[in-house]
XYZ file of N, CA and C in Angstrom:
876
model
N 0.839 -1.206 0.000
C 0.000 0.000 0.000
C 0.864 1.241 0.000
N 0.567 2.180 -0.854
C 1.306 3.429 -0.929
C 1.014 4.257 0.297
N 2.095 4.830 0.877
C 1.941 5.616 2.096
C 0.997 6.776 1.856
N 0.043 6.930 2.745
C -0.901 8.032 2.625
C -2.161 7.644 1.868
N -2.215 6.450 1.236
C -3.360 6.035 0.462
C -4.498 5.660 1.397
N -5.687 5.924 1.023
C -6.847 5.678 1.880
C -7.050 4.195 2.116
N -7.498 3.856 3.292
C -7.809 2.479 3.618
C -8.958 1.968 2.761
N -9.744 2.877 2.193
C -10.924 2.497 1.436
C -10.585 1.651 0.229
N -9.441 1.815 -0.344
C -9.068 1.063 -1.543
C -8.803 -0.398 -1.194
N -8.588 -0.725 0.063
C -8.279 -2.088 0.486
C -9.566 -2.803 0.858
N -10.380 -3.076 -0.106
C -11.638 -3.749 0.157
C -11.839 -4.831 -0.882
N -12.739 -5.735 -0.622
C -12.983 -6.802 -1.576
C -12.348 -8.097 -1.116
N -12.425 -9.119 -1.960
C -11.932 -10.453 -1.574
C -10.461 -10.495 -1.239
N -9.646 -9.635 -1.893
C -8.198 -9.693 -1.639
C -7.749 -8.808 -0.499
N -8.670 -8.206 0.245
C -8.303 -7.258 1.287
C -7.471 -7.909 2.381
N -7.866 -9.105 2.798
C -7.126 -9.766 3.879
C -5.710 -10.090 3.458
N -5.559 -10.580 2.210
C -4.228 -10.906 1.705
C -3.354 -9.675 1.610
N -3.918 -8.560 1.120
C -3.174 -7.317 1.016
C -2.782 -6.803 2.396
N -3.673 -6.926 3.364
C -3.366 -6.464 4.725
C -2.232 -7.276 5.316
N -2.224 -8.591 5.042
C -1.143 -9.433 5.563
C 0.184 -9.063 4.919
N 0.135 -8.813 3.609
C 1.372 -8.447 2.897
C 1.925 -7.134 3.415
N 1.023 -6.231 3.792
C 1.474 -4.922 4.277
C 2.238 -5.039 5.580
N 2.006 -6.148 6.317
C 2.683 -6.311 7.592
C 4.068 -6.945 7.445
N 4.427 -7.369 6.221
C 5.745 -7.951 6.007
C 6.829 -6.933 6.275
N 7.990 -7.421 6.733
C 9.107 -6.529 7.062
C 9.576 -5.770 5.824
N 9.715 -4.502 5.945
C 10.180 -3.642 4.856
C 11.695 -3.433 5.004
N 12.427 -3.653 3.941
C 13.881 -3.484 3.958
C 14.220 -2.003 3.844
N 14.146 -1.314 4.985
C 14.368 0.125 4.971
C 15.776 0.475 4.496
N 16.762 -0.368 4.827
C 18.142 -0.087 4.418
C 18.233 0.032 2.904
N 17.496 -0.839 2.207
C 17.531 -0.787 0.740
C 16.922 0.504 0.229
N 15.804 0.898 0.817
C 15.115 2.077 0.316
C 15.794 3.373 0.715
N 16.674 3.329 1.717
C 17.390 4.540 2.105
C 18.576 4.825 1.208
N 18.985 3.893 0.388
C 20.189 4.051 -0.412
C 19.894 4.947 -1.609
N 20.248 6.211 -1.459
C 20.061 7.147 -2.557
C 18.787 7.936 -2.386
N 18.849 9.225 -2.585
C 17.682 10.077 -2.382
C 16.598 9.794 -3.412
N 16.999 9.318 -4.584
C 16.019 9.064 -5.628
C 15.485 7.658 -5.606
N 15.678 6.890 -4.525
C 15.187 5.541 -4.447
C 16.220 4.539 -4.899
N 15.862 3.242 -4.882
C 16.814 2.188 -5.196
C 17.378 2.274 -6.606
N 16.557 2.674 -7.568
C 17.043 2.774 -8.946
C 18.132 3.833 -9.058
N 17.924 4.948 -8.371
C 18.918 6.021 -8.393
C 20.200 5.577 -7.700
N 20.043 4.855 -6.574
C 21.214 4.358 -5.852
C 22.003 3.387 -6.713
N 21.293 2.495 -7.401
C 21.962 1.521 -8.258
C 22.711 2.218 -9.388
N 22.114 3.265 -9.934
C 22.769 4.006 -11.006
C 24.040 4.698 -10.511
N 23.984 5.248 -9.284
C 25.159 5.917 -8.718
C 26.292 4.932 -8.493
N 25.947 3.756 -7.930
C 26.974 2.751 -7.678
C 27.566 2.255 -8.990
N 26.730 2.085 -9.986
C 27.217 1.638 -11.293
C 28.190 2.646 -11.880
N 27.869 3.939 -11.758
C 28.782 4.971 -12.265
C 30.093 4.955 -11.495
N 30.011 4.727 -10.170
C 31.231 4.651 -9.357
C 32.092 3.472 -9.793
N 31.457 2.343 -10.105
C 32.190 1.170 -10.569
C 32.863 1.463 -11.910
N 32.153 2.136 -12.788
C 32.711 2.436 -14.109
C 33.890 3.386 -14.009
N 33.799 4.369 -13.117
C 34.934 5.281 -12.918
C 36.124 4.537 -12.329
N 35.831 3.617 -11.396
C 36.911 2.844 -10.786
C 37.616 1.978 -11.816
N 36.874 1.467 -12.761
C 37.474 0.648 -13.812
C 38.489 1.444 -14.624
N 38.337 2.783 -14.600
C 39.245 3.647 -15.354
C 40.444 4.097 -14.532
N 40.226 4.353 -13.213
C 41.324 4.944 -12.422
C 41.706 4.165 -11.169
N 40.997 3.095 -10.854
C 41.361 2.282 -9.700
C 40.865 2.793 -8.364
N 40.071 3.890 -8.363
C 39.548 4.467 -7.119
C 38.040 4.238 -7.058
N 37.607 3.443 -6.087
C 36.180 3.177 -5.918
C 35.652 4.060 -4.796
N 34.966 5.122 -5.175
C 34.480 6.125 -4.236
C 32.988 5.935 -4.007
N 32.645 5.392 -2.835
C 31.251 5.192 -2.456
C 30.895 6.026 -1.230
N 31.620 7.105 -1.007
C 31.345 7.964 0.139
C 30.031 8.717 -0.047
N 29.345 8.944 1.076
C 28.110 9.730 1.098
C 27.063 9.190 0.129
N 26.863 7.878 0.168
C 25.852 7.254 -0.689
C 24.679 6.699 0.106
N 24.590 7.049 1.396
C 23.504 6.565 2.256
C 23.460 5.044 2.345
N 24.609 4.403 2.258
C 24.674 2.954 2.409
C 24.552 2.596 3.881
N 23.890 1.485 4.178
C 23.739 1.056 5.564
C 23.805 -0.462 5.631
N 23.955 -0.980 6.866
C 24.028 -2.428 7.030
C 25.366 -2.980 6.578
N 25.329 -3.994 5.723
C 26.547 -4.629 5.210
C 27.071 -3.895 3.987
N 28.389 -3.895 3.840
C 28.977 -3.419 2.595
C 28.492 -4.326 1.476
N 27.937 -3.778 0.391
C 27.380 -4.620 -0.676
C 28.374 -5.635 -1.209
N 27.885 -6.853 -1.459
C 28.738 -7.920 -1.961
C 29.350 -7.569 -3.309
N 28.658 -6.752 -4.082
C 29.173 -6.379 -5.402
C 30.471 -5.600 -5.298
N 30.688 -4.914 -4.161
C 31.935 -4.178 -3.971
C 33.095 -5.165 -3.831
N 32.890 -6.190 -3.029
C 33.945 -7.183 -2.817
C 34.230 -7.975 -4.089
N 33.221 -8.124 -4.930
C 33.400 -8.887 -6.164
C 33.696 -8.037 -7.377
N 34.073 -6.780 -7.146
C 34.293 -5.858 -8.259
C 35.247 -6.420 -9.298
N 36.348 -6.983 -8.853
C 37.402 -7.397 -9.780
C 37.041 -8.669 -10.541
N 35.945 -9.284 -10.170
C 35.515 -10.496 -10.857
C 34.466 -10.205 -11.919
N 34.044 -8.956 -12.035
C 33.105 -8.530 -13.073
C 33.793 -7.561 -14.023
N 33.145 -7.314 -15.141
C 33.703 -6.394 -16.132
C 32.911 -5.095 -16.128
N 33.619 -3.993 -15.818
C 32.984 -2.673 -15.785
C 33.561 -1.734 -16.822
N 34.559 -2.183 -17.543
C 35.167 -1.381 -18.595
C 34.697 -1.898 -19.950
N 34.760 -1.029 -20.947
C 34.352 -1.427 -22.295
C 35.193 -2.607 -22.771
N 36.480 -2.546 -22.470
C 37.384 -3.649 -22.761
C 37.874 -4.208 -21.425
N 37.493 -5.441 -21.108
C 37.774 -5.979 -19.786
C 39.257 -5.999 -19.464
N 40.089 -6.145 -20.495
C 41.528 -6.217 -20.246
C 42.138 -4.866 -19.876
N 41.359 -3.792 -20.041
C 41.829 -2.461 -19.674
C 41.320 -2.037 -18.291
N 40.529 -2.877 -17.641
C 39.934 -2.519 -16.351
C 40.987 -2.463 -15.255
N 40.975 -1.358 -14.497
C 41.877 -1.222 -13.352
C 41.310 -1.971 -12.150
N 42.144 -2.623 -11.367
C 41.664 -3.216 -10.112
C 41.434 -2.123 -9.077
N 40.692 -2.443 -8.042
C 40.461 -1.478 -6.960
C 41.768 -1.290 -6.188
N 42.287 -0.064 -6.238
C 43.506 0.270 -5.505
C 43.193 1.127 -4.281
N 42.072 1.825 -4.320
C 41.620 2.613 -3.174
C 40.112 2.492 -3.059
N 39.632 2.210 -1.836
C 38.200 2.103 -1.577
C 37.825 3.109 -0.501
N 36.873 3.978 -0.813
C 36.410 4.994 0.134
C 34.918 4.796 0.363
N 34.554 4.409 1.580
C 33.143 4.203 1.934
C 32.725 5.169 3.046
N 33.408 6.285 3.143
C 33.200 7.229 4.244
C 31.805 7.843 4.241
N 31.389 8.263 5.432
C 30.152 9.026 5.624
C 28.933 8.268 5.100
N 28.840 7.009 5.517
C 27.642 6.212 5.316
C 27.177 5.730 6.687
N 26.405 4.670 6.721
C 25.964 4.094 7.994
C 26.234 2.593 8.004
N 27.337 2.202 7.407
C 27.674 0.792 7.307
C 28.057 0.231 8.668
N 27.582 -0.976 8.953
C 27.835 -1.621 10.237
C 28.782 -2.808 10.132
N 28.886 -3.387 8.948
C 29.707 -4.591 8.793
C 30.472 -4.580 7.475
N 31.716 -5.045 7.557
C 32.538 -5.293 6.378
C 32.674 -6.805 6.251
N 32.214 -7.412 5.171
C 32.269 -8.869 5.070
C 33.694 -9.382 4.882
N 33.908 -10.647 5.211
C 35.212 -11.276 5.035
C 35.656 -11.264 3.580
N 34.679 -11.216 2.681
C 34.992 -11.237 1.255
C 35.748 -10.002 0.794
N 35.940 -9.017 1.685
C 36.730 -7.837 1.331
C 38.134 -8.251 0.897
N 38.576 -9.420 1.348
C 39.888 -9.926 0.986
C 40.047 -10.207 -0.500
N 38.939 -10.228 -1.228
C 39.012 -10.470 -2.678
C 39.564 -9.252 -3.421
N 39.572 -8.094 -2.769
C 40.167 -6.896 -3.397
C 41.670 -6.937 -3.144
N 42.319 -7.849 -3.792
C 43.695 -8.219 -3.464
C 44.743 -7.178 -3.841
N 44.332 -6.093 -4.521
C 45.289 -5.045 -4.889
C 44.944 -3.704 -4.259
N 44.038 -3.722 -3.285
C 43.608 -2.481 -2.625
C 44.638 -2.059 -1.578
N 45.261 -0.909 -1.792
C 46.306 -0.412 -0.888
C 45.799 0.671 0.055
N 44.574 1.159 -0.174
C 44.031 2.225 0.668
C 42.571 1.946 0.961
N 42.230 1.881 2.262
C 40.853 1.652 2.683
C 40.458 2.779 3.616
N 39.452 3.550 3.225
C 38.998 4.694 4.017
C 37.532 4.468 4.376
N 37.272 4.348 5.677
C 35.911 4.092 6.131
C 35.491 5.047 7.231
N 35.789 6.329 7.051
C 35.500 7.349 8.066
C 33.990 7.518 8.252
N 33.583 7.704 9.507
C 32.203 8.072 9.837
C 31.185 7.055 9.346
N 31.293 5.849 9.881
C 30.280 4.827 9.675
C 29.827 4.333 11.053
N 29.347 3.106 11.121
C 28.890 2.540 12.394
C 29.532 1.173 12.609
N 30.797 1.066 12.255
C 31.516 -0.203 12.337
C 31.927 -0.501 13.779
N 31.478 -1.639 14.315
C 31.867 -2.063 15.654
C 33.074 -2.991 15.610
N 33.318 -3.602 14.458
C 34.490 -4.451 14.265
C 34.774 -4.552 12.774
N 35.972 -4.999 12.454
C 36.353 -5.212 11.060
C 36.951 -6.607 10.940
N 36.849 -7.235 9.771
C 37.339 -8.609 9.626
C 38.861 -8.669 9.553
N 39.406 -9.805 9.919
C 40.850 -10.006 9.858
C 41.377 -9.844 8.441
N 40.545 -10.179 7.458
C 40.982 -10.120 6.060
C 41.414 -8.730 5.647
N 40.915 -7.721 6.338
C 41.324 -6.358 6.027
C 42.826 -6.183 6.264
N 43.356 -6.912 7.225
C 44.784 -6.839 7.549
C 45.594 -7.938 6.865
N 44.977 -9.088 6.650
C 45.750 -10.236 6.172
C 45.758 -10.409 4.664
N 44.712 -9.942 3.979
C 44.593 -10.214 2.546
C 44.835 -8.997 1.663
N 44.705 -7.811 2.214
C 44.896 -6.597 1.417
C 46.297 -6.031 1.652
N 46.969 -5.562 0.599
C 48.305 -4.969 0.763
C 48.207 -3.505 1.194
N 47.540 -3.253 2.314
C 47.214 -1.886 2.708
C 48.444 -1.073 3.091
N 48.461 0.147 2.588
C 49.413 1.150 3.047
C 48.708 2.197 3.903
N 47.424 2.386 3.647
C 46.624 3.353 4.398
C 45.343 2.690 4.875
N 45.055 2.812 6.177
C 43.797 2.331 6.748
C 43.259 3.411 7.669
N 42.121 3.973 7.296
C 41.522 5.060 8.066
C 40.109 4.650 8.469
N 39.928 4.387 9.762
C 38.630 3.980 10.306
C 38.164 4.955 11.379
N 38.535 6.200 11.235
C 38.163 7.237 12.195
C 36.640 7.396 12.285
N 36.192 7.698 13.476
C 34.790 8.022 13.745
C 33.858 6.853 13.433
N 34.148 5.735 14.096
C 33.256 4.589 14.082
C 32.963 4.208 15.533
N 32.614 2.967 15.793
C 32.360 2.518 17.164
C 33.186 1.265 17.469
N 34.393 1.205 16.936
C 35.262 0.052 17.127
C 35.629 -0.120 18.598
N 35.465 -1.321 19.106
C 35.843 -1.626 20.482
C 37.147 -2.421 20.547
N 37.498 -3.068 19.454
C 38.726 -3.852 19.406
C 39.125 -4.068 17.955
N 40.412 -4.327 17.756
C 40.924 -4.685 16.445
C 40.943 -6.209 16.326
N 41.137 -6.741 15.131
C 41.303 -8.192 14.998
C 42.507 -8.683 15.799
N 42.728 -9.962 15.804
C 43.806 -10.556 16.591
C 45.163 -9.971 16.220
N 46.069 -10.006 17.189
C 47.406 -9.499 16.942
C 48.095 -10.196 15.796
N 47.838 -11.499 15.642
C 48.447 -12.254 14.544
C 48.005 -11.703 13.193
N 46.736 -11.294 13.108
C 46.233 -10.714 11.861
C 46.851 -9.346 11.613
N 46.894 -8.518 12.651
C 47.462 -7.180 12.519
C 48.923 -7.249 12.086
N 49.655 -8.202 12.599
C 51.082 -8.328 12.301
C 51.349 -8.581 10.832
N 50.359 -9.089 10.115
C 50.553 -9.392 8.692
C 50.393 -8.172 7.799
N 49.969 -7.042 8.367
C 49.824 -5.806 7.587
C 51.162 -5.075 7.526
N 52.177 -5.733 7.037
C 53.536 -5.210 7.100
C 53.772 -4.005 6.198
N 52.883 -3.791 5.221
C 53.054 -2.658 4.306
C 52.404 -1.383 4.834
N 51.692 -1.471 5.966
C 50.914 -0.342 6.471
C 51.808 0.833 6.848
N 51.494 2.005 6.292
C 52.235 3.236 6.554
C 51.420 4.178 7.438
N 50.117 4.209 7.223
C 49.251 5.129 7.976
C 48.069 4.380 8.551
N 47.911 4.459 9.876
C 46.800 3.816 10.568
C 46.085 4.857 11.417
N 44.830 5.140 11.079
C 44.041 6.145 11.781
C 42.824 5.472 12.407
N 42.774 5.499 13.736
C 41.699 4.854 14.486
C 41.063 5.807 15.497
N 41.223 7.090 15.299
C 40.703 8.081 16.241
C 39.174 8.054 16.289
N 38.645 8.538 17.413
C 37.192 8.669 17.589
C 36.485 7.323 17.479
N 36.971 6.371 18.262
C 36.322 5.068 18.379
C 36.156 4.741 19.859
N 36.049 3.462 20.198
C 35.867 3.046 21.593
C 36.887 1.977 21.985
N 38.081 2.058 21.415
C 39.124 1.079 21.694
C 39.603 1.188 23.144
N 39.765 0.055 23.794
C 40.271 0.045 25.166
C 41.725 -0.409 25.222
N 42.224 -1.006 24.140
C 43.621 -1.385 24.080
C 44.053 -1.551 22.630
N 45.360 -1.482 22.432
C 45.944 -1.720 21.120
C 46.740 -3.013 21.162
N 46.623 -3.842 20.132
C 47.492 -5.013 20.076
C 48.953 -4.574 20.001
N 49.810 -5.278 20.684
C 51.240 -4.972 20.646
C 51.731 -4.923 19.204
N 51.158 -5.763 18.362
C 51.632 -5.884 16.981
C 51.482 -4.594 16.182
N 50.549 -3.724 16.585
C 50.418 -2.437 15.898
C 51.723 -1.655 15.988
N 52.344 -1.697 17.143
C 53.554 -0.920 17.380
C 54.820 -1.651 16.949
N 54.622 -2.733 16.236
C 55.752 -3.477 15.701
C 55.698 -3.560 14.178
N 54.783 -2.785 13.584
C 54.696 -2.750 12.126
C 55.899 -1.989 11.577
N 56.696 -2.605 10.729
C 58.002 -2.035 10.361
C 57.951 -0.774 9.507
N 56.840 -0.547 8.767
C 56.766 0.615 7.869
C 55.826 1.710 8.377
N 55.286 1.530 9.560
C 54.301 2.480 10.081
C 54.935 3.846 10.331
N 54.330 4.894 9.747
C 54.819 6.262 9.913
C 53.823 7.152 10.642
N 52.540 6.837 10.530
C 51.501 7.655 11.164
C 50.569 6.744 11.956
N 50.424 7.029 13.246
C 49.495 6.293 14.104
C 48.658 7.302 14.875
N 47.360 7.302 14.611
C 46.438 8.219 15.277
C 45.362 7.400 15.980
N 45.349 7.471 17.300
C 44.359 6.749 18.107
C 43.719 7.688 19.128
N 43.579 8.944 18.772
C 42.990 9.935 19.675
C 41.520 9.621 19.945
N 41.045 10.092 21.092
C 39.619 9.993 21.448
C 39.124 8.555 21.435
N 39.829 7.724 22.190
C 39.383 6.362 22.446
C 39.292 6.168 23.958
N 39.454 4.943 24.447
C 39.377 4.661 25.874
C 40.638 3.953 26.357
N 41.759 4.274 25.758
C 43.016 3.618 26.079
C 43.511 4.044 27.456
N 43.833 3.071 28.295
C 44.370 3.361 29.624
C 45.890 3.293 29.633
N 46.470 2.612 28.660
C 47.920 2.528 28.549
C 48.271 2.135 27.127
N 49.532 2.257 26.809
C 50.039 1.818 25.513
C 50.938 0.609 25.721
N 51.014 -0.270 24.749
C 51.953 -1.390 24.871
C 53.361 -0.872 25.152
N 54.042 -1.544 26.039
C 55.382 -1.095 26.412
C 55.428 -0.488 27.786
N 54.269 -0.320 28.425
C 54.244 0.286 29.754
C 54.599 -0.710 30.848
N 54.385 -2.001 30.578
C 54.698 -3.017 31.575
C 53.775 -2.987 32.768
N 52.580 -2.438 32.610
C 51.638 -2.347 33.733
C 51.148 -3.733 34.143
N 50.831 -3.862 35.385
C 50.259 -5.100 35.884
C 51.224 -6.268 35.879
N 52.522 -5.998 35.960
C 53.488 -7.075 36.001
C 53.835 -7.652 34.647
N 53.247 -7.094 33.584
C 53.552 -7.615 32.267
C 54.921 -7.146 31.794
N 55.543 -7.975 30.999
C 56.844 -7.615 30.442
C 56.629 -6.522 29.397
N 57.336 -5.412 29.480
C 57.159 -4.347 28.500
C 57.393 -4.850 27.084
N 56.515 -4.457 26.179
C 56.643 -4.856 24.777
C 57.552 -3.888 24.042
N 58.341 -4.420 23.163
C 59.273 -3.582 22.414
C 58.596 -2.975 21.193
N 58.708 -1.674 21.061
C 58.220 -0.997 19.871
C 59.229 -1.206 18.750
N 58.739 -1.515 17.569
C 59.630 -1.723 16.430
C 59.275 -0.849 15.233
N 58.360 0.087 15.452
C 57.979 0.982 14.345
C 58.993 2.131 14.286
N 60.157 1.807 13.794
C 61.279 2.756 13.809
C 61.103 3.901 12.823
N 60.083 3.817 11.952
C 59.838 4.897 10.989
C 58.733 5.848 11.449
N 58.215 5.640 12.633
C 57.082 6.436 13.099
C 57.427 7.921 13.144
N 56.598 8.739 12.478
C 56.809 10.188 12.429
C 55.747 10.949 13.215
N 54.530 10.424 13.240
C 53.437 11.116 13.931
C 52.717 10.136 14.840
N 52.568 10.505 16.106
C 51.844 9.701 17.074
C 50.854 10.587 17.816
N 49.576 10.281 17.688
C 48.523 11.045 18.358
C 47.731 10.098 19.252
N 47.922 10.244 20.557
C 47.199 9.438 21.544
C 46.367 10.338 22.448
N 46.040 11.516 21.988
C 45.325 12.503 22.799
C 43.906 12.035 23.136
N 43.358 12.640 24.207
C 41.969 12.397 24.618
C 41.699 10.920 24.886
N 42.586 10.302 25.670
C 42.377 8.955 26.158
C 42.439 8.978 27.683
N 42.793 7.865 28.300
C 42.907 7.799 29.768
C 44.275 7.265 30.165
N 45.285 7.532 29.363
C 46.604 6.945 29.555
C 47.255 7.456 30.837
N 47.720 6.517 31.661
C 48.370 6.849 32.940
C 49.278 5.670 33.332
N 50.290 5.895 34.155
C 50.737 7.202 34.671
C 51.735 7.898 33.748
N 52.289 7.145 32.758
C 53.290 7.743 31.883
C 53.246 7.063 30.521
N 53.966 7.652 29.586
C 54.127 7.044 28.263
C 55.262 6.023 28.328
N 55.229 5.002 27.493
C 56.290 3.990 27.528
C 57.638 4.565 27.103
N 58.680 4.143 27.776
C 60.019 4.633 27.455
C 60.505 4.132 26.107
N 59.837 3.126 25.547
C 60.218 2.631 24.222
C 60.134 3.723 23.167
N 59.332 4.736 23.417
C 59.264 5.863 22.484
C 60.652 6.433 22.236
N 61.407 6.555 23.309
C 62.735 7.164 23.210
C 63.720 6.252 22.479
N 63.610 4.975 22.742
C 64.589 4.044 22.186
C 64.268 3.593 20.767
N 62.980 3.499 20.447
C 62.585 2.813 19.209
C 61.954 3.700 18.152
N 61.766 4.973 18.426
C 61.149 5.861 17.439
C 62.067 7.050 17.170
N 63.209 6.830 16.547
C 64.199 7.897 16.376
C 63.781 8.981 15.399
N 62.744 8.726 14.577
C 62.338 9.714 13.576
C 61.046 10.436 13.940
N 60.595 10.298 15.181
C 59.324 10.907 15.584
C 59.376 12.428 15.433
N 58.371 12.980 14.725
C 58.291 14.432 14.493
C 57.184 15.090 15.310
N 56.072 14.389 15.502
C 54.923 14.962 16.201
C 54.424 13.989 17.260
N 54.275 14.473 18.468
C 53.743 13.669 19.564
C 52.660 14.471 20.277
N 51.442 13.962 20.239
C 50.316 14.602 20.912
C 49.760 13.628 21.937
N 49.995 13.937 23.205
C 49.483 13.112 24.303
C 48.615 13.945 25.231
N 48.036 14.993 24.715
C 47.198 15.871 25.529
C 45.915 15.164 25.945
N 45.309 15.676 27.029
C 44.016 15.160 27.446
C 44.035 13.739 27.966
N 45.104 13.377 28.688
C 45.181 12.059 29.308
C 45.285 12.219 30.826
N 45.866 11.241 31.500
C 46.032 11.322 32.958
C 47.499 11.110 33.312
N 48.398 11.628 32.480
C 49.833 11.464 32.709
C 50.260 12.204 33.970
N 50.992 11.519 34.838
C 51.483 12.130 36.068
C 53.003 12.302 36.064
N 53.656 11.593 35.163
C 55.118 11.675 35.096
C 55.576 11.338 33.682
N 56.808 11.692 33.384
C 57.389 11.403 32.079
C 58.500 10.371 32.165
N 58.847 9.989 33.388
C 59.901 8.994 33.556
C 61.190 9.427 32.884
N 61.801 8.506 32.165
C 63.054 8.828 31.477
C 62.827 9.134 30.012
N 61.591 9.539 29.692
C 61.228 9.758 28.289
C 62.100 10.802 27.617
N 62.503 11.832 28.381
C 63.283 12.915 27.784
C 64.713 12.967 28.308
N 65.180 11.855 28.817
C 66.571 11.769 29.234
C 67.446 11.635 27.998
N 68.435 12.502 27.886
C 69.338 12.458 26.736
C 70.283 11.278 26.906
N 70.296 10.411 25.900
C 71.134 9.218 25.963
C 71.864 9.078 24.634
N 73.170 8.895 24.644
C 73.919 8.728 23.391
C 73.333 7.597 22.547
N 73.125 7.920 21.277
C 72.577 6.930 20.368
C 71.071 6.863 20.350
N 70.406 7.600 21.244
C 68.944 7.594 21.286
C 68.425 9.025 21.376
N 68.926 9.891 20.534
C 68.541 11.295 20.597
C 67.307 11.624 19.786
N 66.218 10.854 20.009
C 65.004 11.083 19.233
C 64.390 12.441 19.514
N 64.637 13.012 20.691
C 64.033 14.292 21.033
C 64.437 15.395 20.052
N 65.625 15.286 19.512
C 66.110 16.331 18.614
C 65.301 16.401 17.329
N 64.560 15.361 16.989
C 63.774 15.354 15.755
C 62.359 15.883 15.962
N 61.912 16.025 17.219
C 60.546 16.473 17.493
C 60.309 17.896 17.012
N 59.236 18.062 16.243
C 58.839 19.391 15.783
C 57.608 19.898 16.530
N 56.810 18.983 17.065
C 55.590 19.372 17.784
C 55.370 18.421 18.955
N 55.137 18.991 20.130
C 54.906 18.203 21.343
C 53.775 18.843 22.127
N 52.725 18.071 22.417
C 51.584 18.576 23.182
C 51.308 17.630 24.347
N 51.558 18.134 25.570
C 51.300 17.372 26.792
C 50.280 18.088 27.675
N 49.506 18.967 27.087
C 48.543 19.755 27.857
C 47.407 18.881 28.388
N 46.710 19.416 29.390
C 45.543 18.762 29.987
C 45.882 17.366 30.510
N 46.963 17.293 31.265
C 47.342 16.079 31.967
C 47.468 16.391 33.457
N 48.126 15.544 34.228
C 48.296 15.754 35.656
C 49.781 15.861 36.005
N 50.553 16.386 35.072
C 51.986 16.520 35.265
C 52.303 17.602 36.290
N 53.425 17.424 36.988
C 53.851 18.413 37.966
C 54.231 19.723 37.316
N 54.412 20.768 38.124
C 54.696 22.101 37.598
C 56.091 22.232 36.989
N 57.019 21.396 37.397
C 58.377 21.492 36.881
C 58.696 20.283 36.034
N 58.985 20.515 34.768
C 59.304 19.436 33.846
C 60.736 19.603 33.380
N 61.436 18.518 33.338
C 62.803 18.548 32.829
C 62.806 17.948 31.425
N 62.731 18.807 30.449
C 62.686 18.386 29.064
C 64.001 18.754 28.395
N 64.758 17.749 28.023
C 66.074 18.007 27.459
C 66.142 17.589 26.000
N 66.993 18.258 25.262
C 67.285 17.865 23.894
C 66.192 18.161 22.897
N 65.368 19.174 23.145
C 64.255 19.488 22.245
C 64.574 20.696 21.380
N 65.725 20.689 20.747
C 66.161 21.844 19.995
C 65.277 22.164 18.808
N 64.628 21.177 18.222
C 63.863 21.396 16.986
C 62.454 21.928 17.237
N 61.981 21.932 18.499
C 60.622 22.385 18.787
C 60.450 23.866 18.459
């Protein structure tokens, strides 16, 4: 029955059947995709697929997608979207930002040449391991979702090509140690989560984990609950660090983080340091920060 139509039209022998059909579950997610209805949404996605076949960038941002990522996205490379199939580019970058997607299927691993995955501002509570194990990702941006945890550390460790990892504005309570052991990682942003500590702190009697992301240039852990200090591995294992933002935490001390040590002069490379809105004492001994 069309919304707003009079009940009077529902009369006669088929009235009961029509009334029963009207009570069937309506797939609202399908009808929300695209302002012009499902046909318009399908046309938009088709155009996005055709453009991707030309340049390798599949842009599905702001398409009112909800629920699961469509299976057709994962199977893109198995269909022909170019006039000449042999000229079709594989998906090298996928952008699904600013939708209402809740799940990424395991089949995402079929996009075997995708090096950039951007899923900003969705409703993702978790992501599949295949995102880390099957895709040769250099960039992964999942900012502004509802992630509570990452896949297993073993899965994360296989993302060895990852250069930029952005997980800000989620609900993470911890980071797998393996994140901080990714050999090519240059940018790590985990601001505005629920982190109480970072790997390497040795809290609770645990053996401190060694950081191995020796190429790290930017680290943003602001607006968390990190206490009482940052791990000293920062000083030993991140010699190229340029930006450190640890504002808005519960830091009470810096330990030996800024102690000048021969062979570990990472402080000299820092260009930006923000420790505001913490519980640090009034007198700080910060040495070797010539580049600030």
